[in-house]
Short mmCIF file of C-alpha atoms and ligand atoms in Angstrom, two decimals:
data_model
loop_
_atom_site.label_atom_id
_atom_site.label_comp_id
_atom_site.label_asym_id
_atom_site.label_seq_id
_atom_site.Cartn_x
_atom_site.Cartn_y
_atom_site.Cartn_z
CA MET A 1477 -20.56 23.73 144.74
CA LYS A 1478 -21.82 20.84 142.64
CA THR A 1479 -21.96 23.08 139.57
CA LEU A 1480 -18.45 24.34 140.22
CA VAL A 1481 -17.12 20.77 140.41
CA ALA A 1482 -18.96 19.90 137.22
CA ILE A 1483 -17.43 22.90 135.43
CA MET A 1484 -14.00 21.98 136.74
CA LEU A 1485 -14.41 18.40 135.51
CA LEU A 1486 -15.62 19.61 132.16
CA SER A 1487 -12.66 21.91 131.75
CA LEU A 1488 -10.35 19.10 132.81
CA ALA A 1489 -11.89 16.78 130.24
CA ILE A 1490 -11.44 19.29 127.42
CA PRO A 1491 -8.08 21.02 127.71
CA ALA A 1492 -8.15 24.57 126.39
CA SER A 1493 -5.76 23.72 123.60
CA ALA A 1494 -8.10 21.03 122.24
CA GLN A 1495 -11.05 23.30 121.70
CA ASP A 1496 -11.79 24.77 118.31
CA GLU A 1497 -10.73 28.37 118.24
CA PRO A 1498 -12.36 30.86 115.90
CA ALA A 1499 -9.87 32.75 113.75
CA ARG A 1500 -9.78 36.10 115.50
CA ARG A 1501 -7.53 38.17 117.67
CA PRO A 1502 -8.25 38.28 121.40
CA ALA A 1503 -10.14 41.47 122.29
CA ALA A 1504 -7.63 44.12 123.25
CA ARG A 1505 -7.86 45.32 126.81
CA LYS A 1506 -8.91 48.98 127.17
CA ASP A 1507 -5.81 49.85 129.15
CA GLY A 1508 -2.39 48.28 129.38
CA PRO A 1509 0.65 48.71 127.17
CA TRP A 1510 0.51 48.78 123.38
CA PHE A 1511 -3.25 49.45 123.20
CA GLY A 1512 -3.81 46.29 125.26
CA VAL A 1513 -2.67 44.04 122.39
CA THR A 1514 -1.14 40.71 123.51
CA LEU A 1515 2.64 41.01 123.19
CA PRO A 1516 4.49 38.69 120.76
CA PRO A 1517 6.38 35.67 122.13
CA ARG A 1518 10.12 35.76 122.77
CA ALA A 1519 12.25 34.17 120.03
CA GLY A 1520 12.27 30.40 120.37
CA ALA A 1521 9.60 30.44 123.09
CA ASP A 1522 7.16 28.48 120.90
CA VAL A 1523 7.82 26.02 118.08
CA ALA A 1524 6.55 26.81 114.58
CA VAL A 1525 4.94 23.41 114.18
CA LYS A 1526 3.67 21.33 117.08
CA VAL A 1527 4.82 17.73 116.80
CA GLY A 1528 2.62 15.62 119.06
CA SER A 1529 3.38 12.26 120.64
CA ARG A 1530 1.56 10.29 117.93
CA PRO A 1531 4.29 8.89 115.68
CA PRO A 1532 4.43 9.17 111.90
CA ARG A 1533 3.01 6.36 109.78
CA PRO A 1534 5.51 3.48 110.08
CA ILE A 1535 7.22 1.44 107.39
CA ALA A 1536 7.68 -2.33 107.73
CA ALA A 1537 11.25 -3.11 108.81
CA ASP A 1538 13.70 -4.42 106.21
CA ALA A 1539 16.26 -6.50 108.09
CA ALA A 1540 18.37 -6.98 104.96
CA SER A 1541 19.20 -3.26 104.67
CA PRO A 1542 19.91 -1.79 108.12
CA GLU A 1543 21.55 1.21 106.40
CA PHE A 1544 18.02 2.37 105.56
CA ASN A 1545 16.73 2.25 109.13
CA GLY A 1546 14.86 5.54 109.56
CA ALA A 1547 16.17 6.27 113.06
CA ALA A 1548 19.76 5.67 111.89
CA ILE A 1549 19.36 8.05 108.93
CA LYS A 1550 17.76 10.61 111.21
CA SER A 1551 20.77 10.50 113.52
CA ASP A 1552 22.83 11.61 110.50
CA VAL A 1553 20.39 14.48 109.96
CA GLU A 1554 21.04 15.40 113.59
CA THR A 1555 24.80 15.38 112.98
CA ILE A 1556 24.35 17.62 109.91
CA VAL A 1557 22.13 20.02 111.87
CA GLY A 1558 24.86 19.98 114.53
CA PHE A 1559 27.37 21.57 112.11
CA ALA A 1560 25.01 24.54 111.72
CA LYS A 1561 24.38 24.82 115.46
CA SER A 1562 28.12 24.79 116.20
CA ALA A 1563 28.69 27.53 113.61
CA ARG A 1564 26.02 29.61 115.31
CA ALA A 1565 27.55 29.08 118.73
CA ALA A 1566 30.98 30.04 117.33
CA LYS A 1567 29.49 33.20 115.74
CA GLU A 1568 30.73 32.24 112.29
CA ILE A 1569 28.83 35.18 110.79
CA GLY A 1570 28.90 38.53 112.61
CA ASN A 1571 27.38 38.29 116.06
CA GLY A 1572 25.76 34.90 115.35
CA GLN A 1573 22.26 36.11 114.45
CA MET A 1574 22.71 34.74 110.92
CA TRP A 1575 23.84 31.13 110.70
CA GLY A 1576 23.64 27.86 108.87
CA ARG A 1577 25.88 25.69 106.72
CA ILE A 1578 27.04 28.45 104.45
CA SER A 1579 29.19 27.68 101.41
CA GLY A 1580 32.39 29.71 101.56
CA PHE A 1581 32.60 29.26 105.34
CA PRO A 1582 33.87 26.44 107.61
CA SER A 1583 30.29 25.30 108.43
CA SER A 1584 29.83 24.07 104.86
CA GLN A 1585 33.38 22.77 104.47
CA LYS A 1586 33.10 20.69 107.65
CA VAL A 1587 29.83 19.02 106.72
CA ILE A 1588 31.18 18.07 103.28
CA GLU A 1589 34.39 16.67 104.79
CA TRP A 1590 32.20 14.68 107.17
CA ALA A 1591 30.09 13.39 104.26
CA ALA A 1592 33.24 12.36 102.34
CA ASP A 1593 34.36 10.53 105.47
CA GLN A 1594 31.06 8.65 105.56
CA PHE A 1595 31.66 7.57 101.94
CA ARG A 1596 35.09 6.20 102.99
CA LYS A 1597 33.70 4.49 106.08
CA ALA A 1598 31.10 2.82 103.83
CA GLY A 1599 34.01 1.17 102.01
CA ILE A 1600 34.21 3.40 98.93
CA THR A 1601 37.89 3.76 97.99
CA ASP A 1602 37.63 6.52 95.34
CA VAL A 1603 36.67 9.49 97.53
CA LYS A 1604 37.93 13.04 97.26
CA THR A 1605 37.08 16.63 98.06
CA GLN A 1606 37.41 19.07 95.18
CA PRO A 1607 38.03 22.80 95.68
CA ILE A 1608 35.74 25.56 94.41
CA THR A 1609 36.49 29.29 94.19
CA GLN A 1610 33.67 31.80 94.07
CA ASP A 1611 33.09 33.31 90.65
CA GLU A 1612 34.88 36.68 90.40
CA LYS A 1613 31.75 38.56 89.40
CA SER A 1614 29.68 37.25 92.29
CA SER A 1615 29.41 38.23 95.92
CA LEU A 1616 27.57 37.06 99.01
CA TRP A 1617 25.69 39.61 101.14
CA LEU A 1618 25.27 38.70 104.78
CA PRO A 1619 23.86 40.61 107.75
CA MET A 1620 26.40 40.81 110.60
CA SER A 1621 24.09 42.21 113.28
CA TRP A 1622 20.71 43.92 113.39
CA LYS A 1623 17.85 44.98 115.59
CA VAL A 1624 14.33 46.16 114.78
CA THR A 1625 12.84 48.04 117.70
CA LEU A 1626 9.26 49.22 117.90
CA LEU A 1627 9.52 52.45 119.87
CA GLY A 1628 7.34 52.69 122.96
CA ASP A 1629 5.16 55.73 123.70
CA ALA A 1630 3.04 56.38 126.78
CA ALA A 1631 0.26 57.50 124.42
CA PHE A 1632 -0.21 53.82 123.47
CA GLY A 1633 -1.03 52.97 127.08
CA ALA A 1634 0.95 53.04 130.32
CA GLY A 1635 3.98 50.77 130.21
CA SER A 1636 4.32 50.77 126.39
CA ASN A 1637 8.06 50.13 126.40
CA ASP A 1638 10.25 49.50 123.35
CA ILE A 1639 9.69 46.08 121.81
CA VAL A 1640 12.35 44.27 119.80
CA LEU A 1641 10.84 42.27 116.92
CA GLU A 1642 13.08 39.26 117.35
CA SER A 1643 11.92 37.46 114.22
CA ALA A 1644 13.05 40.32 111.95
CA LEU A 1645 15.68 39.39 109.37
CA PRO A 1646 17.09 41.80 106.78
CA VAL A 1647 16.62 40.87 103.16
CA SER A 1648 19.54 40.84 100.69
CA PRO A 1649 21.13 43.33 99.89
CA SER A 1650 19.72 45.70 102.53
CA ASN A 1651 22.23 48.24 103.73
CA LEU A 1652 22.19 51.24 106.07
CA PRO A 1653 25.33 53.34 105.56
CA SER A 1654 24.64 55.26 108.78
CA GLY A 1655 23.95 51.99 110.61
CA SER A 1656 20.64 53.18 112.00
CA LEU A 1657 17.30 54.59 110.87
CA THR A 1658 14.19 55.75 112.71
CA ALA A 1659 10.94 56.19 110.78
CA PRO A 1660 7.17 55.92 111.23
CA LEU A 1661 5.35 52.84 109.95
CA VAL A 1662 2.55 52.76 107.42
CA TYR A 1663 0.46 49.67 106.72
CA VAL A 1664 -0.14 48.78 103.06
CA GLY A 1665 -1.11 45.11 103.46
CA THR A 1666 -1.56 43.53 100.04
CA ALA A 1667 -2.49 46.79 98.33
CA SER A 1668 -2.34 46.91 94.54
CA PRO A 1669 -1.11 50.05 92.74
CA ALA A 1670 -4.77 51.15 92.46
CA VAL A 1671 -5.00 51.18 96.27
CA LEU A 1672 -1.44 52.35 96.91
CA GLN A 1673 -2.10 55.66 95.16
CA HIS A 1674 -4.24 56.61 98.19
CA ILE A 1675 -1.55 55.78 100.78
CA ASP A 1676 1.27 58.21 101.57
CA VAL A 1677 4.38 56.10 102.17
CA LYS A 1678 6.96 58.90 101.76
CA GLY A 1679 9.69 58.70 104.35
CA LYS A 1680 7.95 55.83 106.13
CA ILE A 1681 8.58 52.13 106.50
CA ALA A 1682 5.85 50.46 104.44
CA VAL A 1683 4.47 47.28 105.98
CA GLN A 1684 3.25 44.73 103.46
CA LEU A 1685 1.52 41.43 104.22
CA ILE A 1686 2.50 38.15 102.60
CA VAL A 1687 0.33 35.08 103.06
CA PRO A 1688 2.33 32.33 101.32
CA GLN A 1689 0.24 29.83 99.40
CA GLY A 1690 3.04 27.28 99.59
CA HIS A 1691 6.63 28.20 100.21
CA MET A 1692 8.05 31.71 99.88
CA LEU A 1693 9.50 30.98 96.46
CA PHE A 1694 5.99 31.20 95.00
CA GLU A 1695 5.56 34.74 96.39
CA ARG A 1696 8.83 36.27 95.19
CA GLY A 1697 7.34 37.98 92.12
CA ALA A 1698 4.48 39.69 93.95
CA VAL A 1699 6.55 40.68 97.01
CA ASP A 1700 9.44 42.14 95.06
CA ALA A 1701 7.14 44.00 92.63
CA ARG A 1702 5.14 45.67 95.42
CA ALA A 1703 8.29 46.57 97.35
CA GLU A 1704 9.74 48.17 94.23
CA GLU A 1705 6.52 50.17 93.80
CA LEU A 1706 6.66 51.28 97.46
CA VAL A 1707 10.24 52.47 97.18
CA LYS A 1708 9.36 54.30 93.95
CA ARG A 1709 6.66 56.10 95.94
CA GLY A 1710 9.27 57.22 98.48
CA ALA A 1711 9.11 54.57 101.21
CA ALA A 1712 12.21 54.65 103.44
CA GLY A 1713 12.08 50.87 103.76
CA VAL A 1714 9.80 47.86 103.64
CA PHE A 1715 8.71 45.24 106.16
CA ASN A 1716 7.44 41.95 104.78
CA LEU A 1717 5.08 40.41 107.32
CA VAL A 1718 5.43 36.75 106.39
CA ARG A 1719 2.37 34.91 107.68
CA LEU A 1720 3.97 31.52 108.15
CA PRO A 1721 3.62 29.18 111.15
CA GLY A 1722 5.17 30.44 114.38
CA ASN A 1723 7.49 33.41 114.69
CA GLU A 1724 10.45 32.41 112.57
CA LEU A 1725 13.30 34.18 110.83
CA SER A 1726 13.11 33.66 107.07
CA ARG A 1727 15.89 34.06 104.54
CA ASP A 1728 14.09 34.78 101.28
CA PHE A 1729 13.03 37.62 99.01
CA SER A 1730 15.54 40.19 97.79
CA ASP A 1731 16.15 43.56 96.20
CA CYS A 1732 13.04 45.00 97.77
CA GLY A 1733 14.32 48.46 98.60
CA ASN A 1734 16.67 49.66 101.25
CA PRO A 1735 16.37 48.52 103.95
CA CYS A 1736 13.92 45.64 103.86
CA PHE A 1737 13.14 43.07 106.54
CA ASN A 1738 11.11 39.90 106.76
CA ILE A 1739 9.10 39.72 109.97
CA GLY A 1740 7.90 36.39 111.38
CA GLY A 1741 4.25 35.36 111.71
CA ARG A 1742 3.47 36.31 115.31
CA ASP A 1743 5.54 39.50 115.41
CA GLY A 1744 3.70 40.52 112.23
CA TRP A 1745 0.35 39.60 113.78
CA PHE A 1746 1.18 41.85 116.74
CA LEU A 1747 2.36 44.71 114.53
CA GLU A 1748 -0.81 44.60 112.43
CA SER A 1749 -2.94 44.79 115.59
CA VAL A 1750 -0.95 47.71 116.94
CA LEU A 1751 -1.24 49.60 113.64
CA ASP A 1752 -5.00 48.95 113.61
CA ARG A 1753 -5.41 50.26 117.17
CA ALA A 1754 -3.23 53.27 116.45
CA ALA A 1755 -5.34 54.12 113.39
CA GLN A 1756 -8.54 53.75 115.41
CA SER A 1757 -7.10 56.13 118.02
CA GLY A 1758 -5.92 58.68 115.46
CA MET A 1759 -2.27 57.91 116.25
CA GLN A 1760 -1.30 56.24 112.98
CA ASP A 1761 1.75 58.47 112.51
CA LYS A 1762 3.03 57.87 116.02
CA VAL A 1763 4.05 54.24 115.65
CA ARG A 1764 7.75 54.37 114.87
CA VAL A 1765 10.53 51.88 114.49
CA ARG A 1766 14.31 52.06 114.85
CA ILE A 1767 16.40 49.84 112.64
CA ASP A 1768 20.03 49.03 113.42
CA LEU A 1769 21.88 47.11 110.73
CA GLN A 1770 25.46 46.08 109.94
CA THR A 1771 26.15 44.03 106.82
CA GLN A 1772 29.10 42.66 104.88
CA THR A 1773 29.64 41.59 101.29
CA TYR A 1774 32.01 38.66 100.70
CA ARG A 1775 34.03 37.94 97.57
CA GLY A 1776 36.63 35.30 96.67
CA LEU A 1777 35.09 32.68 98.96
CA LYS A 1778 36.30 29.09 98.81
CA ALA A 1779 34.32 25.87 99.19
CA ILE A 1780 34.52 22.16 98.37
CA ASN A 1781 32.48 19.33 96.89
CA GLY A 1782 32.71 15.81 98.33
CA VAL A 1783 32.74 13.07 95.68
CA GLY A 1784 32.64 9.30 96.17
CA VAL A 1785 32.71 6.95 93.18
CA ILE A 1786 31.77 3.27 93.10
CA HIS A 1787 33.24 1.90 89.87
CA GLY A 1788 31.08 -0.66 88.11
CA SER A 1789 31.97 -2.90 85.19
CA SER A 1790 30.53 -0.25 82.87
CA ASN A 1791 31.93 3.27 82.46
CA GLU A 1792 28.44 4.68 82.24
CA VAL A 1793 27.70 6.81 85.27
CA ILE A 1794 24.66 7.40 87.44
CA VAL A 1795 25.16 10.63 89.40
CA LEU A 1796 23.44 11.01 92.78
CA ASN A 1797 23.57 14.50 94.27
CA ALA A 1798 22.53 16.27 97.47
CA HIS A 1799 23.45 19.82 98.45
CA ALA A 1800 25.07 20.29 101.83
CA ASP A 1801 24.50 24.01 102.34
CA GLY A 1802 21.51 25.37 104.21
CA TRP A 1803 20.18 28.37 106.13
CA PHE A 1804 19.80 27.96 109.90
CA GLU A 1805 19.36 24.31 111.00
CA GLY A 1806 18.29 23.30 107.51
CA ALA A 1807 17.08 19.90 108.73
CA GLY A 1808 14.90 19.60 105.65
CA ASP A 1809 16.90 21.81 103.27
CA ASN A 1810 18.88 19.78 102.88
CA GLY A 1811 19.92 17.75 105.94
CA ASP A 1812 17.44 15.02 105.06
CA GLY A 1813 18.51 14.79 101.40
CA LEU A 1814 22.21 14.61 102.28
CA SER A 1815 21.56 11.91 104.88
CA VAL A 1816 19.64 9.84 102.34
CA LEU A 1817 22.53 10.24 99.86
CA ILE A 1818 24.92 8.84 102.49
CA ALA A 1819 22.55 5.93 103.23
CA LEU A 1820 22.51 5.13 99.50
CA ALA A 1821 26.32 5.22 99.40
CA ARG A 1822 26.44 2.72 102.30
CA HIS A 1823 23.96 0.51 100.48
CA PHE A 1824 25.68 0.39 97.09
CA ALA A 1825 29.14 0.06 98.66
CA LYS A 1826 28.15 -3.39 99.97
CA PRO A 1827 29.56 -6.09 97.67
CA ALA A 1828 26.11 -7.73 97.43
CA ASN A 1829 24.66 -4.49 95.99
CA LYS A 1830 27.52 -3.65 93.64
CA PRO A 1831 26.10 -1.85 90.60
CA GLN A 1832 26.94 -2.74 87.00
CA ARG A 1833 27.33 0.90 86.07
CA THR A 1834 29.44 3.42 87.96
CA ILE A 1835 27.74 5.51 90.64
CA ALA A 1836 29.07 8.96 91.61
CA PHE A 1837 27.83 10.35 94.94
CA VAL A 1838 28.12 14.14 95.17
CA ALA A 1839 27.87 15.95 98.51
CA SER A 1840 27.58 19.31 96.84
CA ALA A 1841 28.64 22.77 98.02
CA GLY A 1842 25.16 23.69 96.83
CA HIS A 1843 23.71 26.83 95.33
CA HIS A 1844 22.85 29.30 98.13
CA THR A 1845 26.08 31.31 97.85
CA PRO A 1846 26.18 33.35 94.61
CA GLY A 1847 29.18 32.35 92.49
CA ILE A 1848 29.61 28.98 94.21
CA ASN A 1849 27.75 26.16 92.51
CA GLY A 1850 28.48 22.57 93.48
CA PRO A 1851 27.06 20.91 90.34
CA ARG A 1852 28.76 23.27 87.87
CA SER A 1853 32.08 22.77 89.63
CA PHE A 1854 31.62 18.99 89.65
CA LEU A 1855 31.00 18.97 85.88
CA ALA A 1856 34.10 21.11 85.25
CA ALA A 1857 36.34 19.07 87.56
CA ASN A 1858 35.20 15.61 86.40
CA PRO A 1859 34.88 15.71 82.59
CA ASP A 1860 35.11 11.91 82.26
CA LEU A 1861 32.32 11.24 84.74
CA ALA A 1862 30.25 14.00 83.14
CA LYS A 1863 30.82 12.66 79.62
CA ASN A 1864 29.70 9.16 80.61
CA ALA A 1865 26.75 10.20 82.74
CA ILE A 1866 23.42 8.65 81.79
CA MET A 1867 21.25 10.06 84.59
CA LEU A 1868 21.37 12.51 87.45
CA VAL A 1869 19.23 12.25 90.58
CA ASN A 1870 19.04 15.33 92.80
CA ILE A 1871 17.86 14.47 96.33
CA GLU A 1872 16.58 17.68 97.91
CA HIS A 1873 14.06 18.22 100.74
CA VAL A 1874 12.63 14.71 100.97
CA ALA A 1875 11.40 13.72 104.44
CA GLN A 1876 9.74 16.58 106.27
CA ARG A 1877 6.53 15.73 108.01
CA ASN A 1878 3.38 17.23 106.62
CA PHE A 1879 1.66 19.79 108.76
CA SER A 1880 -1.40 21.95 108.50
CA LEU A 1881 -3.16 24.72 110.34
CA ALA A 1882 -4.38 23.48 113.72
CA ARG A 1883 -7.81 23.77 115.34
CA THR A 1884 -6.10 25.75 118.08
CA THR A 1885 -4.63 29.22 118.41
CA ALA A 1886 -1.83 30.60 120.58
CA SER A 1887 -2.50 33.11 123.37
CA ASP A 1888 -2.27 36.01 120.90
CA GLY A 1889 -4.93 34.47 118.64
CA TYR A 1890 -2.39 33.37 116.01
CA ARG A 1891 -3.34 30.06 114.48
CA GLU A 1892 -1.07 27.17 115.40
CA SER A 1893 0.21 24.47 113.04
CA VAL A 1894 0.46 20.79 113.79
CA ALA A 1895 2.22 17.85 112.15
CA ASP A 1896 0.20 14.87 110.94
CA SER A 1897 1.32 11.28 110.46
CA GLY A 1898 2.61 11.51 106.89
CA GLU A 1899 5.27 13.36 104.93
CA ALA A 1900 4.79 16.59 103.01
CA PRO A 1901 4.07 15.98 99.31
CA ILE A 1902 7.10 15.18 97.16
CA ALA A 1903 7.26 16.37 93.55
CA VAL A 1904 9.38 14.26 91.20
CA GLY A 1905 10.59 15.83 87.98
CA VAL A 1906 12.07 13.92 85.05
CA THR A 1907 13.48 16.46 82.61
CA ASN A 1908 13.33 14.20 79.54
CA ASN A 1909 9.97 12.69 80.53
CA SER A 1910 11.33 9.19 79.83
CA PRO A 1911 8.29 6.85 80.07
CA PHE A 1912 10.48 4.16 81.66
CA LEU A 1913 11.62 6.50 84.47
CA GLN A 1914 8.13 7.93 84.94
CA GLU A 1915 6.68 4.41 85.32
CA LEU A 1916 9.26 3.55 87.98
CA ILE A 1917 8.29 6.71 89.85
CA ASP A 1918 4.57 5.99 89.43
CA GLY A 1919 5.11 2.73 91.36
CA GLY A 1920 6.73 4.51 94.34
CA PRO A 1921 3.63 5.28 96.43
CA ALA A 1922 2.25 1.72 96.24
CA ARG A 1923 5.55 -0.04 96.77
CA PHE A 1924 7.27 2.21 99.31
CA GLY A 1925 4.54 4.53 100.63
CA VAL A 1926 6.31 7.67 99.40
CA ASN A 1927 3.94 10.65 99.15
CA PHE A 1928 4.59 11.60 95.52
CA ILE A 1929 2.19 14.14 94.05
CA SER A 1930 -0.20 12.62 91.54
CA GLU A 1931 1.02 14.52 88.50
CA ARG A 1932 3.97 13.51 86.33
CA SER A 1933 6.34 16.42 85.87
CA THR A 1934 9.42 17.54 83.96
CA PHE A 1935 10.31 20.29 86.46
CA GLN A 1936 13.82 21.10 87.57
CA SER A 1937 14.43 23.44 90.46
CA GLY A 1938 16.89 24.36 93.19
CA GLU A 1939 20.11 22.38 92.92
CA THR A 1940 19.09 20.69 89.64
CA GLY A 1941 19.59 24.04 87.87
CA GLY A 1942 23.36 23.66 88.22
CA TRP A 1943 23.21 20.40 86.26
CA ALA A 1944 21.41 22.05 83.31
CA THR A 1945 24.22 21.43 80.80
CA LEU A 1946 24.26 17.68 81.46
CA PRO A 1947 22.39 16.35 78.40
CA VAL A 1948 20.75 13.33 80.12
CA ALA A 1949 17.68 12.56 82.23
CA LYS A 1950 17.74 14.72 85.33
CA VAL A 1951 15.48 13.53 88.12
CA SER A 1952 14.58 15.89 91.00
CA VAL A 1953 13.01 14.51 94.16
CA MET A 1954 11.79 17.49 96.14
CA GLN A 1955 9.30 18.68 98.73
CA ALA A 1956 8.22 22.34 98.67
CA PRO A 1957 7.51 22.85 102.37
CA PRO A 1958 6.49 26.31 103.63
CA LEU A 1959 9.20 26.51 106.31
CA TYR A 1960 12.21 26.09 104.02
CA HIS A 1961 14.84 28.83 104.52
CA THR A 1962 13.38 29.58 107.97
CA THR A 1963 14.44 28.84 111.54
CA GLY A 1964 11.31 26.66 111.79
CA GLU A 1965 12.81 23.87 109.73
CA VAL A 1966 14.18 21.86 112.63
CA LEU A 1967 15.08 18.24 113.32
CA ASP A 1968 11.74 17.62 115.01
CA VAL A 1969 9.79 18.02 111.74
CA ILE A 1970 11.82 15.31 109.96
CA SER A 1971 10.06 11.95 109.67
CA ALA A 1972 12.28 8.93 110.40
CA PRO A 1973 10.02 6.50 108.50
CA GLY A 1974 9.85 9.12 105.73
CA LEU A 1975 13.66 9.02 105.42
CA GLU A 1976 13.47 5.25 105.14
CA ARG A 1977 10.65 5.35 102.58
CA ILE A 1978 12.50 7.69 100.21
CA ALA A 1979 15.87 5.94 100.71
CA ARG A 1980 14.39 2.54 99.88
CA PHE A 1981 12.49 3.94 96.90
CA LEU A 1982 15.65 5.58 95.53
CA ALA A 1983 17.75 2.42 96.03
CA ASP A 1984 15.19 0.43 94.08
CA PHE A 1985 14.94 3.15 91.42
CA VAL A 1986 18.71 3.29 90.93
CA LYS A 1987 18.89 -0.52 90.77
CA SER A 1988 16.22 -0.60 88.05
CA VAL A 1989 17.99 2.11 86.08
CA ASP A 1990 21.32 0.33 86.54
CA ARG A 1991 19.95 -2.74 84.73
CA ALA A 1992 18.09 -0.84 81.99
CA PRO A 1993 19.33 -0.15 78.45
CA THR A 1994 20.48 3.46 77.97
CA ALA A 1995 17.84 3.99 75.29
CA ARG A 1996 15.08 3.50 77.86
CA ILE A 1997 16.62 6.05 80.24
CA ASN A 1998 17.36 8.58 77.51
CA PRO A 1999 15.04 7.77 74.62
CA ALA A 2000 15.97 9.45 71.34
CA LYS A 2001 14.01 12.63 70.75
CA PRO A 2002 11.34 12.02 68.09
ZN1 ZN B 3069 17.53 23.03 98.82
#
C-alpha cells in the first residue's frame, strides 16, 4: 500500500506530458484495427503548437504611443483572422474546405475595405481603394471539395474501417476528370533516382516524405523534382507527407503530377506506420486509397488595393506595404504585418508625428492569386507616388512566436512542438545594401528587442517581388516560420509584445529615414 501511494505521488509530481519521450512510435498492438497502429487525431483535435501559460518576453510600456500597445494591435490581427473565418463559415470556396482571405473573392475585398477604413479613422484624409483585374493570361486553381479515404480491410486486423485523412489537401493544379480514383499506395520516402529504380510505382499512389528544414518554400525544388520523376515512372498520383508540427492542411508545392496531395504530420506518421506493418505482413499491395476531388479554375477575378497617403511638406514618398491576402487564418501571413501597418498609419497620422516626406500606406491585394499583384497594380495606378518614391518597406510575417520541438510526444508518438518566450527570427533585407539603412536595422535588437537574424542581407521575397521595378531601396521585414500557408498559423501563435516591438522599431526606422538625405537612403552606385 505504501509503495502504491508513493508511486501515485510520484506520478502526480511528474505529469506524463512533462517527461522526456524518446523519439519512437508506440509499439503496435498485435491485434486491433490497422495493424494495431494508433489512429491519427481528428482534424482540429490538437493544436500544431502548444502555447503554454508562460507569457512571451514583455516590452516596457510606452505611454506616449498607445497605438503600439501589443494587445491592441493583436485585437486587429483577430479582426483580420475573423474575415477568413467568416468566409469559411459562408463556404466562399466550394464546400468550405478551402478558405482564407483570397484575392479575387469577397474575403480579401472586405479586409482591404476594413483596412482603408482604419486609415480614415486614424485621421488620414487621402484614402482610396483602387480596383485590380486579374491578368488575362492567368488563372487561379482552387479545390472545391475533396476526400482522401484509406480503405479498410479485415486483413489489417478486425475493425479496420475506412479512415479519412482529414489533413489531406490537393496541390495545384491537381485534377480528376472522373472525380474519383482508387489505387494502391507505395512508399518511396525520400528516395533518390538511384533508389527509385528499384521501386515499382506504376499505377500506384507514390508516398514521399518531406521533412522541412525551415518552411515549405525551401523544399519546393526537391519535392517537385521527385514528384515529376515518380509520375514519369508511371505513378497514378503522389502524396507528400509533410512532417510539420501537428496535423495541418498545407497550401504549398505545385505541379507534382495528377493528382497530388499534401498530408499533415500526424496523418502521415500514421500512414507510414501502416505501410511498414503491411510490408512486414506481406500485404504491401493491399493498402489502397480512394481519392474524391472536385476543382475549379477561375479567370477574370477582381480585387482592390487600399491606399492611404499622409502628405508631407516634401513630395518624396516613403511607401509602407503589407499584403492582406492569406491562406486559412493567416494570422502570421500576413495578419500580423497588416495590423502593424495600420498601427503605423495611426501613429504618423497624429499631428505630433507628422512626417516631412509623404508616406503612402498600402494594404495590398497581395500575391497569392496568379495574375493579381497588389504592388504592380499600385505602381501602375499611382505613377506620381511611384516616381517620387525613395524607399519601400514591405511588412510581412513579423510577430509569430518562436517554437521548437518539445520534449514530449502525442499519444501516437509524434513529437509535439511548443512556443517559447520570444519571436521567430526576422530576416531584414535591404536591396541596395545602403550602409545607412543597414546601420539603423543593426540597432533594432538592442533598442527594441526585435529578433533580427545576425546577418545583413539584400534579399527580397514574397510581396517585395511585385515592387521589383521600383528603382529605390526596398526593405523586407520577414519571418520564415514553418507553419506559413498551413492551418496551424493561428492567432494563438502571434506574440502581442512582438507586434509592439516590430511596430516601434519600424516607426523609429521610418522617422530616421524621413529626416535623412536621399543620398544616404539611395547612395549612388560606385
Ligand atoms: Zn506573405
